[in-house]
PDB file of C-alpha atoms in Angstrom:
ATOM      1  CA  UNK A   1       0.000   0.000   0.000  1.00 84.00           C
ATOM      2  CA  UNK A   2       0.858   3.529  -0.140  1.00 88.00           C
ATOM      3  CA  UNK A   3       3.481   5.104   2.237  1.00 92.00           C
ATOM      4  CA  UNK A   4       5.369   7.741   3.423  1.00 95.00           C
ATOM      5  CA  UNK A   5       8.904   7.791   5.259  1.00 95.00           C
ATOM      6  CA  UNK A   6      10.335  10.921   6.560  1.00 95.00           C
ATOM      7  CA  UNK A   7      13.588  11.474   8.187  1.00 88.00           C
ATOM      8  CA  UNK A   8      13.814  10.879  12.209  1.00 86.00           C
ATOM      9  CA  UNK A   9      14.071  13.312  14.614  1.00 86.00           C
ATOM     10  CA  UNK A  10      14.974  15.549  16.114  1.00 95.00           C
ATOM     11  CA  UNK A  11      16.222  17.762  14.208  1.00 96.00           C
ATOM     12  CA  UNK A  12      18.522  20.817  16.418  1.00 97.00           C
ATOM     13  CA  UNK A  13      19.873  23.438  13.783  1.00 97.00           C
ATOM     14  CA  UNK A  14      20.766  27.169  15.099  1.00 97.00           C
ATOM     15  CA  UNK A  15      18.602  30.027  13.960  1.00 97.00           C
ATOM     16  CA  UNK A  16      19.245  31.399  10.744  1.00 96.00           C
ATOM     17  CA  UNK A  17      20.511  28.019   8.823  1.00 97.00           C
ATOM     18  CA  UNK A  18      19.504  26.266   6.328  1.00 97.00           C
ATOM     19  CA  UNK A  19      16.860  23.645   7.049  1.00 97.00           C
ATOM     20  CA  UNK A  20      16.329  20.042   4.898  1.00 97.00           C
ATOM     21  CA  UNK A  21      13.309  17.544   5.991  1.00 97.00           C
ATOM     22  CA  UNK A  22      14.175  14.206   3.737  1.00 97.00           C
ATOM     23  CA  UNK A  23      10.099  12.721   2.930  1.00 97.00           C
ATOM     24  CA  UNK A  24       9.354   9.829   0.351  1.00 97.00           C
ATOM     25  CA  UNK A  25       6.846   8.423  -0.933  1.00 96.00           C
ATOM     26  CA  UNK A  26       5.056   5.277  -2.252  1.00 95.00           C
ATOM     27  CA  UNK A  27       1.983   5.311  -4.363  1.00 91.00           C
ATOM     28  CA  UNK A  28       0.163   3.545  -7.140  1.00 84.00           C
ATOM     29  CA  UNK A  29      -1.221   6.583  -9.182  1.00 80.00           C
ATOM     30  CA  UNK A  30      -0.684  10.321  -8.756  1.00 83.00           C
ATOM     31  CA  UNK A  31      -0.690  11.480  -5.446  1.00 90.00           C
ATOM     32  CA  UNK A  32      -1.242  15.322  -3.890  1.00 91.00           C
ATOM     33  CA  UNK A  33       1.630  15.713  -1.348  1.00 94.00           C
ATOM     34  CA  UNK A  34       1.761  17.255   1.999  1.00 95.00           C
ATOM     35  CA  UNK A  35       3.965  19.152   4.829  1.00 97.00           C
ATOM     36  CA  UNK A  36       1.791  19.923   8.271  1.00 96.00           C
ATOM     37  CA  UNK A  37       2.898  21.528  10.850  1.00 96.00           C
ATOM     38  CA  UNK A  38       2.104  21.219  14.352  1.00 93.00           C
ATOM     39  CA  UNK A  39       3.023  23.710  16.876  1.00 92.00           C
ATOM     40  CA  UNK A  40       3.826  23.360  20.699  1.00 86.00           C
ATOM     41  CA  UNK A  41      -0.062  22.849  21.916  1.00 80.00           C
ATOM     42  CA  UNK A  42      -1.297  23.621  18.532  1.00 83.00           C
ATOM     43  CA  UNK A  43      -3.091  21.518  16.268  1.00 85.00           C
ATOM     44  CA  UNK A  44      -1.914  20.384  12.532  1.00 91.00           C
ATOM     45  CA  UNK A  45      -1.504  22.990  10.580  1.00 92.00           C
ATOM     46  CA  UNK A  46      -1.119  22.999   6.510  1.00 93.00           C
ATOM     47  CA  UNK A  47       2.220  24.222   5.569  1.00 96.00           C
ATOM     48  CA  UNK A  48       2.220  23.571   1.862  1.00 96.00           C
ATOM     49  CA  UNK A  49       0.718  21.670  -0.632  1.00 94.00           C
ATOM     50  CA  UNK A  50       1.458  20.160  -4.763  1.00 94.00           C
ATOM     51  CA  UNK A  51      -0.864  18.181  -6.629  1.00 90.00           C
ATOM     52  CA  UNK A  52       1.242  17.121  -9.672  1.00 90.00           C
ATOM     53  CA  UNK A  53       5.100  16.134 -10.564  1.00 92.00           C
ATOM     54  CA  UNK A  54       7.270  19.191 -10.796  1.00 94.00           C
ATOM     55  CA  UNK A  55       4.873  21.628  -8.855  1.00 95.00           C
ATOM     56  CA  UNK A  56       6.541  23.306  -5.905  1.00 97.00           C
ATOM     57  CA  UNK A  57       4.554  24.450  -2.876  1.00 96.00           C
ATOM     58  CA  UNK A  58       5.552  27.180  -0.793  1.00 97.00           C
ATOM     59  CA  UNK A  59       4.212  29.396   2.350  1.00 96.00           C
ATOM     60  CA  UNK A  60       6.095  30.932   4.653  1.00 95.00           C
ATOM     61  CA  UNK A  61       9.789  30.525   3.269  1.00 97.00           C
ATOM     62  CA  UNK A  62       8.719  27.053   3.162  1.00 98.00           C
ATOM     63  CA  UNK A  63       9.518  25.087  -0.345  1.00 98.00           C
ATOM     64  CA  UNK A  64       9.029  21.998  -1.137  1.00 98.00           C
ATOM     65  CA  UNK A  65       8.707  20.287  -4.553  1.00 98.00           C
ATOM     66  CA  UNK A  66       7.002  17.413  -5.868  1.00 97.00           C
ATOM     67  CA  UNK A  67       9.791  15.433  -7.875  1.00 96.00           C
ATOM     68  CA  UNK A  68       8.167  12.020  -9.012  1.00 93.00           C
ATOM     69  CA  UNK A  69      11.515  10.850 -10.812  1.00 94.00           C
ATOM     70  CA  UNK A  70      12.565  10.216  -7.151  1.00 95.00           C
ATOM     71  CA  UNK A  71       9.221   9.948  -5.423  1.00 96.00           C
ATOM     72  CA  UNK A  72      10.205  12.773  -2.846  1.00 97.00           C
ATOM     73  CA  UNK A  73       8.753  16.120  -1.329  1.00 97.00           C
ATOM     74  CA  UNK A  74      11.703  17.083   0.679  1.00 98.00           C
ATOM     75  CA  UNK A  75      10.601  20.474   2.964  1.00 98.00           C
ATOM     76  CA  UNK A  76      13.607  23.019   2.644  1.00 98.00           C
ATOM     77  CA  UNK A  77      13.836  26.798   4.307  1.00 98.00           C
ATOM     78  CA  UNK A  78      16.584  29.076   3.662  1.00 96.00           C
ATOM     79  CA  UNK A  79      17.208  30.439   7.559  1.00 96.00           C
ATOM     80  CA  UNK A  80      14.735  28.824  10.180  1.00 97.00           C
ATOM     81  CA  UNK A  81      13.911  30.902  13.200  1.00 97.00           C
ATOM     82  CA  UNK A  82      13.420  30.194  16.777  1.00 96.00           C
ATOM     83  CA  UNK A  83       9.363  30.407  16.075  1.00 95.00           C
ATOM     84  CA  UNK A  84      10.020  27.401  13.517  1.00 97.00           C
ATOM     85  CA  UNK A  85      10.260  24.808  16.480  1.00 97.00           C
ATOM     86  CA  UNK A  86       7.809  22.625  15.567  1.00 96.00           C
ATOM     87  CA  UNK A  87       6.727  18.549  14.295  1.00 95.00           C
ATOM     88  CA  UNK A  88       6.601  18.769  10.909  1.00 97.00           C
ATOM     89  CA  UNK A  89       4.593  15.680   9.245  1.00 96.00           C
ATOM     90  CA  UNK A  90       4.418  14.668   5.359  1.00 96.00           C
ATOM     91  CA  UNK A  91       1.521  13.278   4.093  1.00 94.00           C
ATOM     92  CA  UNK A  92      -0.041  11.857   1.127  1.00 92.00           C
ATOM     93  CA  UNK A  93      -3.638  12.342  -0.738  1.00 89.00           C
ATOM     94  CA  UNK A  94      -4.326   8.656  -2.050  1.00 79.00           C
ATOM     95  CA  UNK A  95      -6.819   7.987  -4.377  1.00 71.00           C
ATOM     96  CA  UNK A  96      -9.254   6.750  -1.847  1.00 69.00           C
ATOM     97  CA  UNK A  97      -9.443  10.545  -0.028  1.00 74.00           C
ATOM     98  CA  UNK A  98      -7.872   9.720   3.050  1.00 83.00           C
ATOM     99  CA  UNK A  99      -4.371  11.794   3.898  1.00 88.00           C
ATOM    100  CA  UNK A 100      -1.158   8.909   4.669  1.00 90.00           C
ATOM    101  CA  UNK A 101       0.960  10.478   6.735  1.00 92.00           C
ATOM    102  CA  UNK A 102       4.815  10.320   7.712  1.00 94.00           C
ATOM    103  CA  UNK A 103       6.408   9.411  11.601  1.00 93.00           C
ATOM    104  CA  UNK A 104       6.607  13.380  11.476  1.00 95.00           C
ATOM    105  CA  UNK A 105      10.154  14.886  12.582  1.00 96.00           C
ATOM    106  CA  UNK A 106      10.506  17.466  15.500  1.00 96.00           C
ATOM    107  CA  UNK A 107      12.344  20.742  14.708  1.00 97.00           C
ATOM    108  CA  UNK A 108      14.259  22.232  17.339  1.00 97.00           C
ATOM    109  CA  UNK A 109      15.930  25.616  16.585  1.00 97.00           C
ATOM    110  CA  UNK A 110      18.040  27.253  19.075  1.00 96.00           C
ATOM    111  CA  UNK A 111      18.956  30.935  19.451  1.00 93.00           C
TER     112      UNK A 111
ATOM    113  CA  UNK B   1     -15.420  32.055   9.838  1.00 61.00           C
ATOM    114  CA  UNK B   2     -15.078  29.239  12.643  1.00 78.00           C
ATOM    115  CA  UNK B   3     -12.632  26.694  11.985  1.00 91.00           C
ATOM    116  CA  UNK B   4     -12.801  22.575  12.629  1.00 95.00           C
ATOM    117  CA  UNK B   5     -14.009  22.343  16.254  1.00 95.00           C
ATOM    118  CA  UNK B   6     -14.357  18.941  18.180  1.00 96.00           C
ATOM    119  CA  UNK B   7     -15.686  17.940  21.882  1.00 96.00           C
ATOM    120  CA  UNK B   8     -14.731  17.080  24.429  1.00 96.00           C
ATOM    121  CA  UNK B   9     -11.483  18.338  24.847  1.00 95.00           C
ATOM    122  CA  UNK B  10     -10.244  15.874  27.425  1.00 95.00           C
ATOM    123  CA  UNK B  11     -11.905  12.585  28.387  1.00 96.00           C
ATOM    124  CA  UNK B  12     -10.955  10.050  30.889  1.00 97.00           C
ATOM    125  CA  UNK B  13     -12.890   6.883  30.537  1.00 97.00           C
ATOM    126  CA  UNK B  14     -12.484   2.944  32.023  1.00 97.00           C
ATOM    127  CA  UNK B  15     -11.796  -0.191  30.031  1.00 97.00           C
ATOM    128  CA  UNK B  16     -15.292  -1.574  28.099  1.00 97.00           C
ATOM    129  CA  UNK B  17     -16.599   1.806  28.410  1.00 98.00           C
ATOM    130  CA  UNK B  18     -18.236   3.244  25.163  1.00 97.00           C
ATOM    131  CA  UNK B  19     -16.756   6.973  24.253  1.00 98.00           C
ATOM    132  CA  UNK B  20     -18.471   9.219  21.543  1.00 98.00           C
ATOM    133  CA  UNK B  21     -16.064  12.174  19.906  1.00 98.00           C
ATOM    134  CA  UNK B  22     -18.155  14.643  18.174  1.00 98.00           C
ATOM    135  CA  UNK B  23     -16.775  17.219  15.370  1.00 97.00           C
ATOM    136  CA  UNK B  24     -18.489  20.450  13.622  1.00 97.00           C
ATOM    137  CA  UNK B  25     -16.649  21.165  10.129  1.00 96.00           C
ATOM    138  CA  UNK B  26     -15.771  24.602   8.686  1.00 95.00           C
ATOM    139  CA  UNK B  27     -19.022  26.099   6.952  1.00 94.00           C
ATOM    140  CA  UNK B  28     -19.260  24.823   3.263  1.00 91.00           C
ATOM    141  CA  UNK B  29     -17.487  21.670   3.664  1.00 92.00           C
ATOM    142  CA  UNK B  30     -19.404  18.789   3.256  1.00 92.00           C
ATOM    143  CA  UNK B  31     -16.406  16.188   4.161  1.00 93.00           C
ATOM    144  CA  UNK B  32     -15.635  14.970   7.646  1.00 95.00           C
ATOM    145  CA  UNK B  33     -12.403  12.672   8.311  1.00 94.00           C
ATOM    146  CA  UNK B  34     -11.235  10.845  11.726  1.00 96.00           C
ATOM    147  CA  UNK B  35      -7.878  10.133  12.460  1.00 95.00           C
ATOM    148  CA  UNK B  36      -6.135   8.660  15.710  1.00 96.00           C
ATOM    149  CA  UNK B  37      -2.873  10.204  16.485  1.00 93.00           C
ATOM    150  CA  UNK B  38      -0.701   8.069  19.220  1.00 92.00           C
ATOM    151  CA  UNK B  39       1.744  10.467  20.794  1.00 86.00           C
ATOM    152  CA  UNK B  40       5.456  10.403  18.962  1.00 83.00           C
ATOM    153  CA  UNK B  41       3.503   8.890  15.683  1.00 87.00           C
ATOM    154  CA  UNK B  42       2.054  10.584  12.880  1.00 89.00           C
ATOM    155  CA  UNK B  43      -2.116   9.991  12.676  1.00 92.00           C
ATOM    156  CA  UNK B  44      -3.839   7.116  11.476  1.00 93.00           C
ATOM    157  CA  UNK B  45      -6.496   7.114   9.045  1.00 92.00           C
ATOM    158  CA  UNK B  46     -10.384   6.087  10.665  1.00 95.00           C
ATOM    159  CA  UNK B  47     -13.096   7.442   8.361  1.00 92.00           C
ATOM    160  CA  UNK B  48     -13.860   9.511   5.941  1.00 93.00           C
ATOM    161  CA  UNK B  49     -17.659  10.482   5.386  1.00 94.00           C
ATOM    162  CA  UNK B  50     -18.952  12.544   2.433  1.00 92.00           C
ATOM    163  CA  UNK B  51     -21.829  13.931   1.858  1.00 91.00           C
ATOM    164  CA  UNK B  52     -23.363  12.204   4.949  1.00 91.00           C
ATOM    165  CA  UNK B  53     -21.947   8.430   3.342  1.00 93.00           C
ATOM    166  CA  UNK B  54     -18.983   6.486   4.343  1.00 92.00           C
ATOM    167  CA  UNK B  55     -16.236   7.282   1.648  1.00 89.00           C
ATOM    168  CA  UNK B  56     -13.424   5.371   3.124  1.00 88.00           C
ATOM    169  CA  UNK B  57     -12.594   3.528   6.281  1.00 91.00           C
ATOM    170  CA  UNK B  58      -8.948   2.612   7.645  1.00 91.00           C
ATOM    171  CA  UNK B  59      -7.491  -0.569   9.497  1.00 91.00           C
ATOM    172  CA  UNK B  60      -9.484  -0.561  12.367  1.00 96.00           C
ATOM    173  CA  UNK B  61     -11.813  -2.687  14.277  1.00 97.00           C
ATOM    174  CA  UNK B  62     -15.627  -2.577  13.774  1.00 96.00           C
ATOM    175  CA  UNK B  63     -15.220  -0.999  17.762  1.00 97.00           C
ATOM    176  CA  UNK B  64     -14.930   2.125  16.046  1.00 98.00           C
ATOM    177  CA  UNK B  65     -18.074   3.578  14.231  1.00 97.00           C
ATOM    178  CA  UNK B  66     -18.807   6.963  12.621  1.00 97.00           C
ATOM    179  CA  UNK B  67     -21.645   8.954  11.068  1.00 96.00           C
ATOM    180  CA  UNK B  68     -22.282  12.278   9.675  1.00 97.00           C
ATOM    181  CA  UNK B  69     -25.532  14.231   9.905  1.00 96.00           C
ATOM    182  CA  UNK B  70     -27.587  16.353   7.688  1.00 95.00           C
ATOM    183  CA  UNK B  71     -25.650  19.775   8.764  1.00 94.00           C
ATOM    184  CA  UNK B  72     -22.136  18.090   7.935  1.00 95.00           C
ATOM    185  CA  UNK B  73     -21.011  17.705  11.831  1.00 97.00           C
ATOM    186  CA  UNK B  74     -19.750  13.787  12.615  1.00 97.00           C
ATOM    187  CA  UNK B  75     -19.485  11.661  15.684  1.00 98.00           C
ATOM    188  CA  UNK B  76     -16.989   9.251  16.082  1.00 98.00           C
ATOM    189  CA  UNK B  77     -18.340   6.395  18.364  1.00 98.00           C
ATOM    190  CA  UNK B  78     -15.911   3.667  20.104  1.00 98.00           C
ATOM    191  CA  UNK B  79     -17.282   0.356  21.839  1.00 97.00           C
ATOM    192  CA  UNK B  80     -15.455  -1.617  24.635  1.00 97.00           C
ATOM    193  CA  UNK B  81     -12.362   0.797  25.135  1.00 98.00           C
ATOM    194  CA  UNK B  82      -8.881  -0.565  25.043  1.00 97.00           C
ATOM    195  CA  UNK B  83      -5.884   0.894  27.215  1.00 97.00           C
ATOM    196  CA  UNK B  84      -4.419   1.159  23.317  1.00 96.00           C
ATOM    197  CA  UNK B  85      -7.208   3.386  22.301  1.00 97.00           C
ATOM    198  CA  UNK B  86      -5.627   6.534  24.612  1.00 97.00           C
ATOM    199  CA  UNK B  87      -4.822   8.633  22.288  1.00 96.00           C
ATOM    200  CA  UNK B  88      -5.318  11.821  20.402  1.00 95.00           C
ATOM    201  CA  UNK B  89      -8.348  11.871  18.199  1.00 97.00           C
ATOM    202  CA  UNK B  90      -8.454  14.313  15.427  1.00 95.00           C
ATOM    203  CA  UNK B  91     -11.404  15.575  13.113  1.00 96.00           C
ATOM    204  CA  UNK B  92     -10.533  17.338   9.733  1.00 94.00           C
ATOM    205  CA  UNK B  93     -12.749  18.778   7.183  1.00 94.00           C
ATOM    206  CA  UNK B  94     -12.164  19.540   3.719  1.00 90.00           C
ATOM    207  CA  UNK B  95     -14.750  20.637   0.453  1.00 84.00           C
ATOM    208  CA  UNK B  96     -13.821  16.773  -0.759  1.00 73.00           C
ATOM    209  CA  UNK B  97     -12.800  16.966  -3.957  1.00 72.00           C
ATOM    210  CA  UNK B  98      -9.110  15.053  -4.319  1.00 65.00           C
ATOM    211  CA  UNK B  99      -6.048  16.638  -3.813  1.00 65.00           C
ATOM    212  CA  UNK B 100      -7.861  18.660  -1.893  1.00 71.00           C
ATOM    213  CA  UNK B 101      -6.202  19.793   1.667  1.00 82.00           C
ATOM    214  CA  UNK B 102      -7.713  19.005   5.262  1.00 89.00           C
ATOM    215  CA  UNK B 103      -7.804  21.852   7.873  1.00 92.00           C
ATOM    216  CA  UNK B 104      -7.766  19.867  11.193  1.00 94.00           C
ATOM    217  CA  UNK B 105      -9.750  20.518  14.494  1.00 94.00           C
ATOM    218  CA  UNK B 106      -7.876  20.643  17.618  1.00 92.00           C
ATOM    219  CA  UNK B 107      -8.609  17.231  18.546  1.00 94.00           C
ATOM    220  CA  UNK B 108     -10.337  15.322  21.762  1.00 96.00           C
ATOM    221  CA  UNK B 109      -7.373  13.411  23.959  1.00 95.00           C
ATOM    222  CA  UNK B 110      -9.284  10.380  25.021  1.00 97.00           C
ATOM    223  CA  UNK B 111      -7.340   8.517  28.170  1.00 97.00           C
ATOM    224  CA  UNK B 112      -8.750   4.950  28.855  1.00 97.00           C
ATOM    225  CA  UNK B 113      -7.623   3.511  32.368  1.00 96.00           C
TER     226      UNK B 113
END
């Protein structure tokens, strides 16, 4: 069936570097792909979305782009922030509606 | 506009107890989803209802039961509570088309002793 791996946690970068979140996927068809984000006592969040190969998603310096030659949607920022501290979970659309998600990864940024 | 919003909050509830987890979608979406997130793991697909029918269900027992009403809002309904059931139980809605993204509700911890 369908899946989605994502790279363990945590992750501990200092503020203002540059931030990679590995996430692959498996999937009969053509999935939508996913990153969520899930604050300290927040609830999941959607941090970007792309619904076909080669689209890129973005939202708050946030990329991420759908590259089915290699079945990934690996989340990338340019210089994280303290206020980026967060689980970050992939997910997949599968053709039967329901969202497949990843172990998530937890983000810790330090000042 | 209101977002997802789901009640209780917090339950506490014994072994073979029966629990029901009730969710109100944003206005306009007609699709309701359960998931059951265990803490340190990502969630788990339960249900997804559509237009007031079951659209897809997930690997778990028949314990677990859903249903969505005329105005959209769902109840998730679980028989005979497990210890393993103590978890986070999240609601998300969406319009329902595919590809289309799922705004989440803040989710009912349910603790079974």
């Amino acid at each position: 069936g369908d899946s989605v791996t994502q790279m363990e946690g945590p992750v501990t970068l200092s503020e203002e570097a540059f931030l990679t979140i590995n996430c692959t996927y498996t999937a009969t068809g053509y999935p939508s792909l996913f990153w969520y984000v899930q604050y300290p006592g927040e609830g999941l969040q959607l941090l970007l979305k792309a619904t076909k190969a080669d689209d890129k998603g973005s939202n708050k310096g946030f990329e991420a782009t759908y590259r089915k030659e290699t079945t990934s949607f690996h989340l990338e920022k340019g210089s994280v922030q303290v206020s980026d501290s967060a689980v970050y979970f992939c997910a997949l659309g599968d053709s039967n509606y329901q969202l497949i998600w990843g172990a998530g990864t937890k983000l810790i940024i330090k000042p | 506009d209101a977002g997802v919003t789901q009640s209780p909050t917090h339950l506490i509830k014994t072994r073979g107890q029966h629990v029901t987890l009730r969710c109100s979608p944003i206005s306009g979406h007609k699709s309701v989803s359960w998931y059951q997130q265990v803490l340190g793991q990502g969630p788990q697909f339960i249900f997804q209802y559509y237009e007031k029918e079951e659209r897809g269900r997930g690997n778990f027992p028949d314990r677990f039961s859903a249903r969505q009403f005329p105005n959209y809002s769902s109840e998730l309904n679980v028989n005979a509570l497990l210890l393993g059931d103590s978890a986070l139980y999240l609601c998300a809605s969406s319009s329902g088309g595919r590809g289309n993204e799922q705004f989440f509700g803040p989710g009912t911890r349910l603790t079974v002793l």
